[in-house]
PDB file of C-alpha atoms in Angstrom:
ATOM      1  CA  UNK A  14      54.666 118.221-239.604  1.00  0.00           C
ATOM      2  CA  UNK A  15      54.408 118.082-236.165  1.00  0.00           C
ATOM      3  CA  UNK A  16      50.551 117.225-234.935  1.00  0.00           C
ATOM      4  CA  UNK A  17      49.025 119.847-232.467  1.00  0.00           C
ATOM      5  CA  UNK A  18      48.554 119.025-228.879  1.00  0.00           C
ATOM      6  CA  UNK A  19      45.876 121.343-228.415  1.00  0.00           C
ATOM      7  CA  UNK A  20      42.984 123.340-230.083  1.00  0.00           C
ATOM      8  CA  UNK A  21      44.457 127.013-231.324  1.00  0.00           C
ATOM      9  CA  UNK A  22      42.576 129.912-229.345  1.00  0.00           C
ATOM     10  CA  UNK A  23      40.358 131.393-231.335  1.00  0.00           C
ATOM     11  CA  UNK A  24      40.983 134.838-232.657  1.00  0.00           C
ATOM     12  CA  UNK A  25      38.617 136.838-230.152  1.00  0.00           C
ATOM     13  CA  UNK A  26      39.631 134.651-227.001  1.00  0.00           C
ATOM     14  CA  UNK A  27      43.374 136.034-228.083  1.00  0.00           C
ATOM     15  CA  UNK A  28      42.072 139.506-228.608  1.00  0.00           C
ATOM     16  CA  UNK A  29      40.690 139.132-225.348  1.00  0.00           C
ATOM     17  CA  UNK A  30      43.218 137.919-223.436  1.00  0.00           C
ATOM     18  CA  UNK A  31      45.534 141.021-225.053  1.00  0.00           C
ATOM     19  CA  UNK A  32      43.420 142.868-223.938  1.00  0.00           C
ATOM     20  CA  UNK A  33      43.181 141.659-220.134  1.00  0.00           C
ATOM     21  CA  UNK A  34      46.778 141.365-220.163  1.00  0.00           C
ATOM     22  CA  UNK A  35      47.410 145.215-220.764  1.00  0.00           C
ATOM     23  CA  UNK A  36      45.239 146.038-217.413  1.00  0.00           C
ATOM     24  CA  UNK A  37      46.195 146.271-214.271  1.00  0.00           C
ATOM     25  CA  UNK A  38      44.351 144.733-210.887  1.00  0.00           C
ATOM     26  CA  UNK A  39      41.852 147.520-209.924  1.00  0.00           C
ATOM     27  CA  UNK A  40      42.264 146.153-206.548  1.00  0.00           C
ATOM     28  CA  UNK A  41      45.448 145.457-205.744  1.00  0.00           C
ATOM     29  CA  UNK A  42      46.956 147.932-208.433  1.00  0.00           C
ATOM     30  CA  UNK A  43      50.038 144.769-208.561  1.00  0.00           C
ATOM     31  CA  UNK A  44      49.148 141.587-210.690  1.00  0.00           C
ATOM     32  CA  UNK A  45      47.913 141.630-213.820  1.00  0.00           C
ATOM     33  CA  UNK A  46      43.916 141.364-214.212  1.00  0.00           C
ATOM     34  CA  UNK A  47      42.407 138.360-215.282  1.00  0.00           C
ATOM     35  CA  UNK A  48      38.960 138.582-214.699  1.00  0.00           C
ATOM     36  CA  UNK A  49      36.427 141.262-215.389  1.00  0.00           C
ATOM     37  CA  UNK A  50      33.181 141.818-213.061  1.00  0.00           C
ATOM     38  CA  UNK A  51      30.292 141.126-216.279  1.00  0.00           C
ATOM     39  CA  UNK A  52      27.918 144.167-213.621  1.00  0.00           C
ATOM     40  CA  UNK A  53      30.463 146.893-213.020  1.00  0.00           C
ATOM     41  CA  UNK A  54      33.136 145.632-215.498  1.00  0.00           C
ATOM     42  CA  UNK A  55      36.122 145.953-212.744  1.00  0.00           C
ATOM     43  CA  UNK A  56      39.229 144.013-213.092  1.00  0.00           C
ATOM     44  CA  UNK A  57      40.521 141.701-210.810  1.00  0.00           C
ATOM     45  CA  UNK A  58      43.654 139.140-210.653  1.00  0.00           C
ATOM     46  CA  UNK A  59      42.449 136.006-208.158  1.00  0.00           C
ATOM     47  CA  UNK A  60      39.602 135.088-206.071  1.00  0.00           C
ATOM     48  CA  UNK A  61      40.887 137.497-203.017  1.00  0.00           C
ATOM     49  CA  UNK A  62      40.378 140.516-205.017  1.00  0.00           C
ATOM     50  CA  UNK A  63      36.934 139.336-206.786  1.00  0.00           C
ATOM     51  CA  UNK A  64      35.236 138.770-202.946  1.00  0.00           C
ATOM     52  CA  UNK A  65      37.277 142.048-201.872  1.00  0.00           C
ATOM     53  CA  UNK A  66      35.613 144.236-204.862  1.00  0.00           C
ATOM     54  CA  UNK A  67      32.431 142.835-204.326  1.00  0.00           C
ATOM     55  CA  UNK A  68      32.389 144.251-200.583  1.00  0.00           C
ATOM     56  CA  UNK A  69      33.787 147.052-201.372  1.00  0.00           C
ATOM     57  CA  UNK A  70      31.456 147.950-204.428  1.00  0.00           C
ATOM     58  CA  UNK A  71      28.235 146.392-202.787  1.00  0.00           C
ATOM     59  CA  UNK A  72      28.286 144.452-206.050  1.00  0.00           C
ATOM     60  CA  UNK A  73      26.619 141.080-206.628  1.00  0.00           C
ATOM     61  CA  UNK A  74      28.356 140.538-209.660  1.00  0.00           C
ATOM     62  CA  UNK A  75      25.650 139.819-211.728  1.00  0.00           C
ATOM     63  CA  UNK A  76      25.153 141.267-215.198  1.00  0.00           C
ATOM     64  CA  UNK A  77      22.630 143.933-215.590  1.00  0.00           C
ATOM     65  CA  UNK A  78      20.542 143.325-218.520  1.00  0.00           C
ATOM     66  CA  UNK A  79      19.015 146.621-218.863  1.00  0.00           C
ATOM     67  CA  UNK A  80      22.068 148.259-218.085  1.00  0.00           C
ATOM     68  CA  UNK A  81      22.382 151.452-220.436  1.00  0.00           C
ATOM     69  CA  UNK A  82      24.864 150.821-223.926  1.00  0.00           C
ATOM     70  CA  UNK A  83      25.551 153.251-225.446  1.00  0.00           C
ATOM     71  CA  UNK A  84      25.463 153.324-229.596  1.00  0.00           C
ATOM     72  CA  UNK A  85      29.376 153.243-230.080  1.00  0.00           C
ATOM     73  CA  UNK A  86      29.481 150.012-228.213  1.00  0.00           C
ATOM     74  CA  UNK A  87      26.407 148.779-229.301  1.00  0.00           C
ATOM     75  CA  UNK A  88      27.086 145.143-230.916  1.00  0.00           C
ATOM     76  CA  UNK A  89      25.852 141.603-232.318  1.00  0.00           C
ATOM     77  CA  UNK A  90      25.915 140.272-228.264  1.00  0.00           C
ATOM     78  CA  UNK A  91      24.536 143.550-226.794  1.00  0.00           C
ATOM     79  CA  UNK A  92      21.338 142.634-229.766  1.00  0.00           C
ATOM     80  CA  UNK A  93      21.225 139.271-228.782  1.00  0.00           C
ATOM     81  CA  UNK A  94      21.354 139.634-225.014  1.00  0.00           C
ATOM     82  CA  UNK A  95      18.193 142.579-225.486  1.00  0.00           C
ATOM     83  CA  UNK A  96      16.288 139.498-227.329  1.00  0.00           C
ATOM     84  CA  UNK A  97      16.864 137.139-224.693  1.00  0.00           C
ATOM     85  CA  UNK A  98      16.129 139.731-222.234  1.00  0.00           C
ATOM     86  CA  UNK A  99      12.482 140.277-224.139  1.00  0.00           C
ATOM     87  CA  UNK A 100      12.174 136.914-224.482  1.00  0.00           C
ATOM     88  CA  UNK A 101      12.454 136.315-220.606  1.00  0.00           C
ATOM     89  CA  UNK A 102       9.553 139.050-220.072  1.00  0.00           C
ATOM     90  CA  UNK A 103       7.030 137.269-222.506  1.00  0.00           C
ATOM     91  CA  UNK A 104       7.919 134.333-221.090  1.00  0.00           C
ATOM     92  CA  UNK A 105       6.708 135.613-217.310  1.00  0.00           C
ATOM     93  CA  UNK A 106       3.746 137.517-218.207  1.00  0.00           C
ATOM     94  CA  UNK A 107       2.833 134.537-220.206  1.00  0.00           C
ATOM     95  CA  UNK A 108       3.045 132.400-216.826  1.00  0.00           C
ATOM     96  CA  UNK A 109       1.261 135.299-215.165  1.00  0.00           C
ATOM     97  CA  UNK A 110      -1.415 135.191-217.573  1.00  0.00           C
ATOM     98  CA  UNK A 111      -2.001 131.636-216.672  1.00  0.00           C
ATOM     99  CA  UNK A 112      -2.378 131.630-213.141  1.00  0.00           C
ATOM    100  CA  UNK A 113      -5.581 131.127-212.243  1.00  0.00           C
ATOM    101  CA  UNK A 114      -5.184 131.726-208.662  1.00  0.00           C
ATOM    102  CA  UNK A 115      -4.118 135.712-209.450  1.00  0.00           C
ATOM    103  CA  UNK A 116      -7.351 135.551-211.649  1.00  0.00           C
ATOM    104  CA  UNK A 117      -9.990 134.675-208.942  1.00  0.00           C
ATOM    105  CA  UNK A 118     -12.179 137.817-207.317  1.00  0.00           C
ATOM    106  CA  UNK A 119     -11.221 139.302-204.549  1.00  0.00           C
ATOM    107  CA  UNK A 120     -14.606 138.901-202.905  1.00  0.00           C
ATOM    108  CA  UNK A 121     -15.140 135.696-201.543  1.00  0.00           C
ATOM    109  CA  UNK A 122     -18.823 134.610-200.418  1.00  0.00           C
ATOM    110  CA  UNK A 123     -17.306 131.720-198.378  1.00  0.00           C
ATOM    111  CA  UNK A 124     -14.652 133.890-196.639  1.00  0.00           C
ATOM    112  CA  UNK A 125     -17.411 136.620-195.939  1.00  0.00           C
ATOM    113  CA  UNK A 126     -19.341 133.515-194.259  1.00  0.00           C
ATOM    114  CA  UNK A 127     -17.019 132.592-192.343  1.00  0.00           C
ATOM    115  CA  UNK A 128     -16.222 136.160-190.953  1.00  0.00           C
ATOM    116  CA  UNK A 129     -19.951 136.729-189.955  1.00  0.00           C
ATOM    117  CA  UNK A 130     -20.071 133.692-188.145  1.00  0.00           C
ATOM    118  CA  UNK A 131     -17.115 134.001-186.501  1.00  0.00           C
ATOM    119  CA  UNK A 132     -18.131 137.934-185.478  1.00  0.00           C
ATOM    120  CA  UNK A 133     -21.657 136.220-183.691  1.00  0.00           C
ATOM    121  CA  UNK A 134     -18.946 133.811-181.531  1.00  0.00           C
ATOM    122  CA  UNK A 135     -17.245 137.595-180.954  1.00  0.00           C
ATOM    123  CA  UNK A 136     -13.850 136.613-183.129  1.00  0.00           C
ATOM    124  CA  UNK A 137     -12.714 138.805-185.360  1.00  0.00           C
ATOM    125  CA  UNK A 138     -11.740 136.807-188.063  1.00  0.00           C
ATOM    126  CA  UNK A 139      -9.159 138.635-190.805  1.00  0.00           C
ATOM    127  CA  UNK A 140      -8.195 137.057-194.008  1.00  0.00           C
ATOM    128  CA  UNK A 141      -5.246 137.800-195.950  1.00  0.00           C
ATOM    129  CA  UNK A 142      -5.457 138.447-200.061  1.00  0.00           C
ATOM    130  CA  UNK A 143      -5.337 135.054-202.452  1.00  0.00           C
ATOM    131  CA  UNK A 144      -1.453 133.911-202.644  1.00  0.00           C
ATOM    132  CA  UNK A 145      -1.152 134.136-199.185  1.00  0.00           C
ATOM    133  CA  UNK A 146       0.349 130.796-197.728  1.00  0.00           C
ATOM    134  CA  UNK A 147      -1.914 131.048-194.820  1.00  0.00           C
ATOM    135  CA  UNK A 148      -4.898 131.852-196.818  1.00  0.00           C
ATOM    136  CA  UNK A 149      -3.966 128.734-199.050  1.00  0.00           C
ATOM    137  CA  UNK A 150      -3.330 126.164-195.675  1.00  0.00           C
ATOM    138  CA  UNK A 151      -6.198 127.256-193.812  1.00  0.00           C
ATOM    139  CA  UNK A 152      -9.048 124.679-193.771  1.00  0.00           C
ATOM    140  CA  UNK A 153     -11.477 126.043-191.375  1.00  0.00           C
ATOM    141  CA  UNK A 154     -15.503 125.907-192.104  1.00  0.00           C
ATOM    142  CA  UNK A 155     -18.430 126.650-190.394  1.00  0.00           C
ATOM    143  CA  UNK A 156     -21.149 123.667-189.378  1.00  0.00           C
ATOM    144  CA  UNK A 157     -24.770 125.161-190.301  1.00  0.00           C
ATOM    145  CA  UNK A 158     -25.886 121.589-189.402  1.00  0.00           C
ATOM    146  CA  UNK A 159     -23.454 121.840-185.412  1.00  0.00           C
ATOM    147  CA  UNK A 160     -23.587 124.730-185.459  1.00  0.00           C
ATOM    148  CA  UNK A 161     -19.883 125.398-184.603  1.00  0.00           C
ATOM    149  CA  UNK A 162     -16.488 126.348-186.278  1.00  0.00           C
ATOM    150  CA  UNK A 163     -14.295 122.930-186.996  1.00  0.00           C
ATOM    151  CA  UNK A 164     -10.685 125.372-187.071  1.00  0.00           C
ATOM    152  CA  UNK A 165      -7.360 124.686-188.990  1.00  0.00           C
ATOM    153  CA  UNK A 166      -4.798 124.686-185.992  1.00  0.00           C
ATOM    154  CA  UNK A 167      -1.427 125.629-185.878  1.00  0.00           C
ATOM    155  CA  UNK A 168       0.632 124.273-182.703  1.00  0.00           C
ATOM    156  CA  UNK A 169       4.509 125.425-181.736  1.00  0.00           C
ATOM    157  CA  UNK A 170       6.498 123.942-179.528  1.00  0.00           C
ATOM    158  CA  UNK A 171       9.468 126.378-179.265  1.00  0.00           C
ATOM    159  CA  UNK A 172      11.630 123.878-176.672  1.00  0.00           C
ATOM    160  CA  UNK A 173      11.605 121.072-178.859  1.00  0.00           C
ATOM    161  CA  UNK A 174      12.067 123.336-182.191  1.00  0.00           C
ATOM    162  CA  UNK A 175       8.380 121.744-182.975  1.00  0.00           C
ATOM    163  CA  UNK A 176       4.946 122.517-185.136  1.00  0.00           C
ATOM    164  CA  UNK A 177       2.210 120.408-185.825  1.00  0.00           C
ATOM    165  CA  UNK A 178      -0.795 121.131-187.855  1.00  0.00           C
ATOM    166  CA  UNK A 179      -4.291 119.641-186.661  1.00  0.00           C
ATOM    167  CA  UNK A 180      -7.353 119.826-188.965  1.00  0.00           C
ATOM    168  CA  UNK A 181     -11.345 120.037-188.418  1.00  0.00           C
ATOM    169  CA  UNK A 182     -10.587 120.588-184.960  1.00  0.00           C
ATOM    170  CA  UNK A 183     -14.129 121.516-183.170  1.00  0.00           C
ATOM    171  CA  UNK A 184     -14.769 125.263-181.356  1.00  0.00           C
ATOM    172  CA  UNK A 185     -16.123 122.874-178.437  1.00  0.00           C
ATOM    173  CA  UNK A 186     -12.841 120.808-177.864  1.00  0.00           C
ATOM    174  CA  UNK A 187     -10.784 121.791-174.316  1.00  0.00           C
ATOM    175  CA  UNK A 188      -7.659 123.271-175.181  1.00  0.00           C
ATOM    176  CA  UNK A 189      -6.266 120.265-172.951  1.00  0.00           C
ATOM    177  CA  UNK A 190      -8.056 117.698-175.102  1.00  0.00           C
ATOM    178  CA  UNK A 191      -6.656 119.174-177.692  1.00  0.00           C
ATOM    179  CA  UNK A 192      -2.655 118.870-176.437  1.00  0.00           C
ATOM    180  CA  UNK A 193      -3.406 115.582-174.788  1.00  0.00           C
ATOM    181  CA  UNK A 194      -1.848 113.307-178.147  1.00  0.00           C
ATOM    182  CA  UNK A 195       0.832 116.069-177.475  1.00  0.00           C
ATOM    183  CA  UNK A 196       2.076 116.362-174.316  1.00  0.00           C
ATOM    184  CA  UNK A 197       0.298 113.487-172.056  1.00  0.00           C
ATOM    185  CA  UNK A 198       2.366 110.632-171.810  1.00  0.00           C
ATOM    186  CA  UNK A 199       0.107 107.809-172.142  1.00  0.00           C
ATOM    187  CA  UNK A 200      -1.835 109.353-175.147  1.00  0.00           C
ATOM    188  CA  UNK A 201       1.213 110.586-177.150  1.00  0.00           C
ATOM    189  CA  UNK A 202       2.337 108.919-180.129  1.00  0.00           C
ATOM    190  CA  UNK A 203       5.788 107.805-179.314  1.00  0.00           C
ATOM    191  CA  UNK A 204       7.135 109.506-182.367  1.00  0.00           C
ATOM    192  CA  UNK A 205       5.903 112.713-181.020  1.00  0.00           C
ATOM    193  CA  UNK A 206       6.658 111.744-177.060  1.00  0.00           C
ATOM    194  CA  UNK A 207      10.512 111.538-178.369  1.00  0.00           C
ATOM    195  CA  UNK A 208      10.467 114.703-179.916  1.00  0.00           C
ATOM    196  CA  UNK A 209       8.611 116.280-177.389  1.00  0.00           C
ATOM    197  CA  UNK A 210      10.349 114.776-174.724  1.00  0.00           C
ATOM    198  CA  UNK A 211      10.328 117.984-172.459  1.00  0.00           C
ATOM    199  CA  UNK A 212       6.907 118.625-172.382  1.00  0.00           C
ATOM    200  CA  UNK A 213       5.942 115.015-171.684  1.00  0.00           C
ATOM    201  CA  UNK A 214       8.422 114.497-168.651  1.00  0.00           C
ATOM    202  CA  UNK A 215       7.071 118.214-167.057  1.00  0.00           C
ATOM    203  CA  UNK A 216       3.804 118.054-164.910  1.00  0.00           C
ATOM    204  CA  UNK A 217       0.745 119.746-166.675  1.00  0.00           C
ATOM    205  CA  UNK A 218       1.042 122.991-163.775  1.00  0.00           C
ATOM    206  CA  UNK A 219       4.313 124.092-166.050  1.00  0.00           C
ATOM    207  CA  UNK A 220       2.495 124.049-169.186  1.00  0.00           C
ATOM    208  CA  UNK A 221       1.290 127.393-170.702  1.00  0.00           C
ATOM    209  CA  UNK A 222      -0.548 127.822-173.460  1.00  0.00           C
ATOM    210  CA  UNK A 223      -0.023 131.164-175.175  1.00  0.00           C
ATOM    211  CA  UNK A 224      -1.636 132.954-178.018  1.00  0.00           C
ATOM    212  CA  UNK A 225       0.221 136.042-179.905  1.00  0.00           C
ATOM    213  CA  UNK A 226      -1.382 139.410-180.007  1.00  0.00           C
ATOM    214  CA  UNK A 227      -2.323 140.355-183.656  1.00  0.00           C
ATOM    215  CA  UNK A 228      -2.025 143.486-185.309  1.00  0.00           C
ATOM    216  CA  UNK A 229       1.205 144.795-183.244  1.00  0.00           C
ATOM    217  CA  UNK A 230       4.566 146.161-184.278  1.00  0.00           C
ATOM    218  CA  UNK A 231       7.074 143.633-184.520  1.00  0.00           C
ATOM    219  CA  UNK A 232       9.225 145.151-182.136  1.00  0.00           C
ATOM    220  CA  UNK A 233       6.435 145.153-179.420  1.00  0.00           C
ATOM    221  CA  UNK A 234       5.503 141.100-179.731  1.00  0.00           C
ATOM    222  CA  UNK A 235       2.878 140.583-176.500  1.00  0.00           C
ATOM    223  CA  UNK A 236       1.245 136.832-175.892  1.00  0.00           C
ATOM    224  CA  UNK A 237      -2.090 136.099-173.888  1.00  0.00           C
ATOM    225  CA  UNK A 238      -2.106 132.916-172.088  1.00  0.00           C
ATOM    226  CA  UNK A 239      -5.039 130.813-172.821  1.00  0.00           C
ATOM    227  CA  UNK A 240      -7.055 128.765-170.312  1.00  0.00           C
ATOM    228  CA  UNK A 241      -6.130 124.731-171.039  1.00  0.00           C
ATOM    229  CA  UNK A 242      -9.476 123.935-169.051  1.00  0.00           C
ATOM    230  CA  UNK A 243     -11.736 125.888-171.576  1.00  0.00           C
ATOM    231  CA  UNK A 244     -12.924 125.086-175.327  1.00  0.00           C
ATOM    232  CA  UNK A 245     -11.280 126.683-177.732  1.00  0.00           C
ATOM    233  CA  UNK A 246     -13.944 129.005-179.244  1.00  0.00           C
ATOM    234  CA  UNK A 247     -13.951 130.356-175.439  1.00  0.00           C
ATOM    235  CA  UNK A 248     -10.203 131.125-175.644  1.00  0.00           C
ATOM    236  CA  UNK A 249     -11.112 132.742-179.056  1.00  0.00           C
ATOM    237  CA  UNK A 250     -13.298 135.086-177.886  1.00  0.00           C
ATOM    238  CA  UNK A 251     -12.572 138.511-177.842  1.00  0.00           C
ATOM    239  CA  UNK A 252      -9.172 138.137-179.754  1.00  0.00           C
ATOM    240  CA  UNK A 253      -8.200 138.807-183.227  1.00  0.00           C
ATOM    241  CA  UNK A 254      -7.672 135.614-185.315  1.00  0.00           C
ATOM    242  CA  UNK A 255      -5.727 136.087-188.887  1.00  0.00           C
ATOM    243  CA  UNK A 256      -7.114 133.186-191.056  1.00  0.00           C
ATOM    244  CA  UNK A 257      -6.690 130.492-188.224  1.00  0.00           C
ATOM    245  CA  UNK A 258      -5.603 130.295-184.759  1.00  0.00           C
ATOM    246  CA  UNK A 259      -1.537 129.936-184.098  1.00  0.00           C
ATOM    247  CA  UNK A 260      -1.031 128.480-180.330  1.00  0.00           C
ATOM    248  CA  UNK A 261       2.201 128.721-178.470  1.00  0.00           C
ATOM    249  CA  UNK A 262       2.935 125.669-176.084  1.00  0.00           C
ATOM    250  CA  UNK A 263       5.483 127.122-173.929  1.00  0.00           C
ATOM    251  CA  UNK A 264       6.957 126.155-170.499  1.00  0.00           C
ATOM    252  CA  UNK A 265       6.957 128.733-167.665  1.00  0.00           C
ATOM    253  CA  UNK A 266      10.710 128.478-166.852  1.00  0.00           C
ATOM    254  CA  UNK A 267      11.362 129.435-170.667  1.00  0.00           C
ATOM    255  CA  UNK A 268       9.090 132.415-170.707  1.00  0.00           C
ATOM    256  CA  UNK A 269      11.220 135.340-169.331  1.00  0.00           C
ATOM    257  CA  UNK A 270      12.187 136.402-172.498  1.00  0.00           C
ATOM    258  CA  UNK A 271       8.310 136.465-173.650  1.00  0.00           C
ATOM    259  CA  UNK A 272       5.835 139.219-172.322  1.00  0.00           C
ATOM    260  CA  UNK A 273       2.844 138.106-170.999  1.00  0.00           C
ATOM    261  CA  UNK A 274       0.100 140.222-170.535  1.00  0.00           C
ATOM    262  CA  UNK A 275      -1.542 139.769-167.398  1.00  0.00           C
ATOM    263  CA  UNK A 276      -5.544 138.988-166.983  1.00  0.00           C
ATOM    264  CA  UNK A 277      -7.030 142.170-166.260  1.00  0.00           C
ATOM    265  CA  UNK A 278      -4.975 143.448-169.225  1.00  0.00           C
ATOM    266  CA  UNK A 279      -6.478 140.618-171.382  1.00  0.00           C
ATOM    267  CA  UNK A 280      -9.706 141.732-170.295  1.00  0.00           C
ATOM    268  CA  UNK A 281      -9.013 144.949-171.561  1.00  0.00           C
ATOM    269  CA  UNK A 282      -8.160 143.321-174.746  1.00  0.00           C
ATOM    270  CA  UNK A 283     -11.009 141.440-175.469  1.00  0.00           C
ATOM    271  CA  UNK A 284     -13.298 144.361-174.447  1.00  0.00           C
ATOM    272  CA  UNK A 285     -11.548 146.869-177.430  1.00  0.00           C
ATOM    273  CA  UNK A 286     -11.320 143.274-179.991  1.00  0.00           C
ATOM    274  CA  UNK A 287     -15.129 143.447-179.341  1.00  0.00           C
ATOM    275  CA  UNK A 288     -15.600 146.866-179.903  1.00  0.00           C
ATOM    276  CA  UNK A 289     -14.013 146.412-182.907  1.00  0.00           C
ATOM    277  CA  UNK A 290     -15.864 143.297-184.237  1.00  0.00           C
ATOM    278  CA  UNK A 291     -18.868 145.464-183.534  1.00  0.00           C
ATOM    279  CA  UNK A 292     -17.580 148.506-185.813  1.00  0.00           C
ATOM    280  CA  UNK A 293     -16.405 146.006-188.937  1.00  0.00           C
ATOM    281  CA  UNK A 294     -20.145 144.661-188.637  1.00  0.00           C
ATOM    282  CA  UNK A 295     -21.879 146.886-190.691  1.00  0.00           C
ATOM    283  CA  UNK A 296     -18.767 146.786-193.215  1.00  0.00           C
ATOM    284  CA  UNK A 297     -19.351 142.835-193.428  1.00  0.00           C
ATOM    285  CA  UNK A 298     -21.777 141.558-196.579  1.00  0.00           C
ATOM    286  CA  UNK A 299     -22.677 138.481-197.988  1.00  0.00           C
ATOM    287  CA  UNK A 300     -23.365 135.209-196.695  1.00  0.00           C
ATOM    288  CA  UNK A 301     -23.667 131.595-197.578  1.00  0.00           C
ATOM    289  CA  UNK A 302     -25.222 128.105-196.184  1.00  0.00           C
ATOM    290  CA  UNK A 303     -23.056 125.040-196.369  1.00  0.00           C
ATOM    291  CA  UNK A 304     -24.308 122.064-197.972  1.00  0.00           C
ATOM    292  CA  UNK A 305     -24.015 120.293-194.448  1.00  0.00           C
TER     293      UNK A 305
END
């Protein structure tokens, strides 16, 4: 007897493939299907047609688990994929239930703290709920024994593709002092001075510091430059800050495609931020001394 030189189909992979080989290509309505979409159970012949009924259909081609089965085709796999499926939802609200993060208050003593201070410096401080990556980066605490804010700072460079991140960085600190390991050639690190090449060649008079208006539509983006010769809780004040500030290190010849509002319209800014950091006053409780 002649040995086999390969393992028999079994008797559903036959029953399948009878069954494939009686349809048509939904697609091109020519070859004969061999594959079936496991979402919306189309047939296709070749790769062509399986991208080409995916645009066509909008479909991902992903089974839908809680897809509706009727009893008629009800069957030992349809049981077994509803198990699975149940099993997948205990699993998640099982992870959910151990999160702690989605289990702490929402009121936050520190947070309040830090709001009221910042509202006496006039910055209106905003928070965003737990989960929040900016809520979770931010780093910024108040100094009951300075007396000042020591800020988590973000810092773009959009010519060089760049962001840094500088920590405890004090409200009293020139903006300039502040860019000086940056952008000044004899203080930059020369890992940063090659990647910042463009700032560090450029004179400091084509440097602009910019800050983002907050609370805008995202189609209406506005900056306000900020004065490098000033500390940075004087550029803070009068502007809305949303968990910690964000500055934009641009250079003039780039900024034509950035709107710039000009200083008497900044004024105007800070004068209606104020009024509103005077409004949320009254709605601001709760606060709490630092143990330095």
């Amino acid at each position: 007897m002649a040995g086999a030189t390969g393992a028999a189909p079994s008797g559903a992979d036959e029953s399948l493939q009878r069954k494939m080989s009686l349809q048509r290509c939904e697609l091109c309505n020519t070859e004969a299907a061999k594959y079936r979409c496991p979402r919306c159970m189309k047939y296709s012949c070749s790769l062509a047609c399986v991208k080409k009924h995916k645009a066509l259909y909008s479909c991902n081609g992903i089974r839908e688990k809680a897809a509706f089965v009727s009893v008629n085709e009800f069957s030992n796999l349809t049981l077994l994929s509803d198990y699975r499926f149940l099993e997948d939802g205990g699993r998640m609200t099982d992870c959910a239930a151990r999160d702690t993060i989605s289990h702490k208050p929402k009121s936050n003593r520190f947070v309040n703290f830090l709001r009221n201070r910042a509202r006496r410096c006039k910055i209106c401080l905003q928070t965003l709920p737990i989960g929040f990556t900016k809520r979770r980066e931010n780093s910024t605490f108040y100094s009951n024994k300075e007396q000042k804010f020591y800020w988590h700072l973000k810092l773009i460079f959009p010519q060089s593709h760049a962001k840094f991140t500088e920590q405890r960085v004090p409200d009293d600190k020139p903006l300039y002092d502040i860019l000086k390991t940056y952008i000044d050639p004899q203080e930059c690190d020369p890992v940063k001075q090659q990647r910042l090449k463009i700032y560090t060649i450029s004179p400091q008079s084509d440097i602009q510091i910019l800050m983002k208006l907050e609370n805008r539509p995202h189609n209406s983006v506005r900056y306000q430059e900020l004065d490098a010769n000033k500390s940075l809780l004087d550029n803070l004040k009068g502007k809305v800050v949303i968990e910690y500030p964000t500055l934009h290190v641009v250079l003039r010849k780039f900024t034509t495609d950035m709107v710039i509002l000009g200083q008497n319209v900044n004024k105007e800014i800070n004068k209606s931020n104020e009024d509103m950091i005077k409004e949320n006053s009254s709605s601001e409780e709760g606060e709490i001394h630092d143990s330095s």
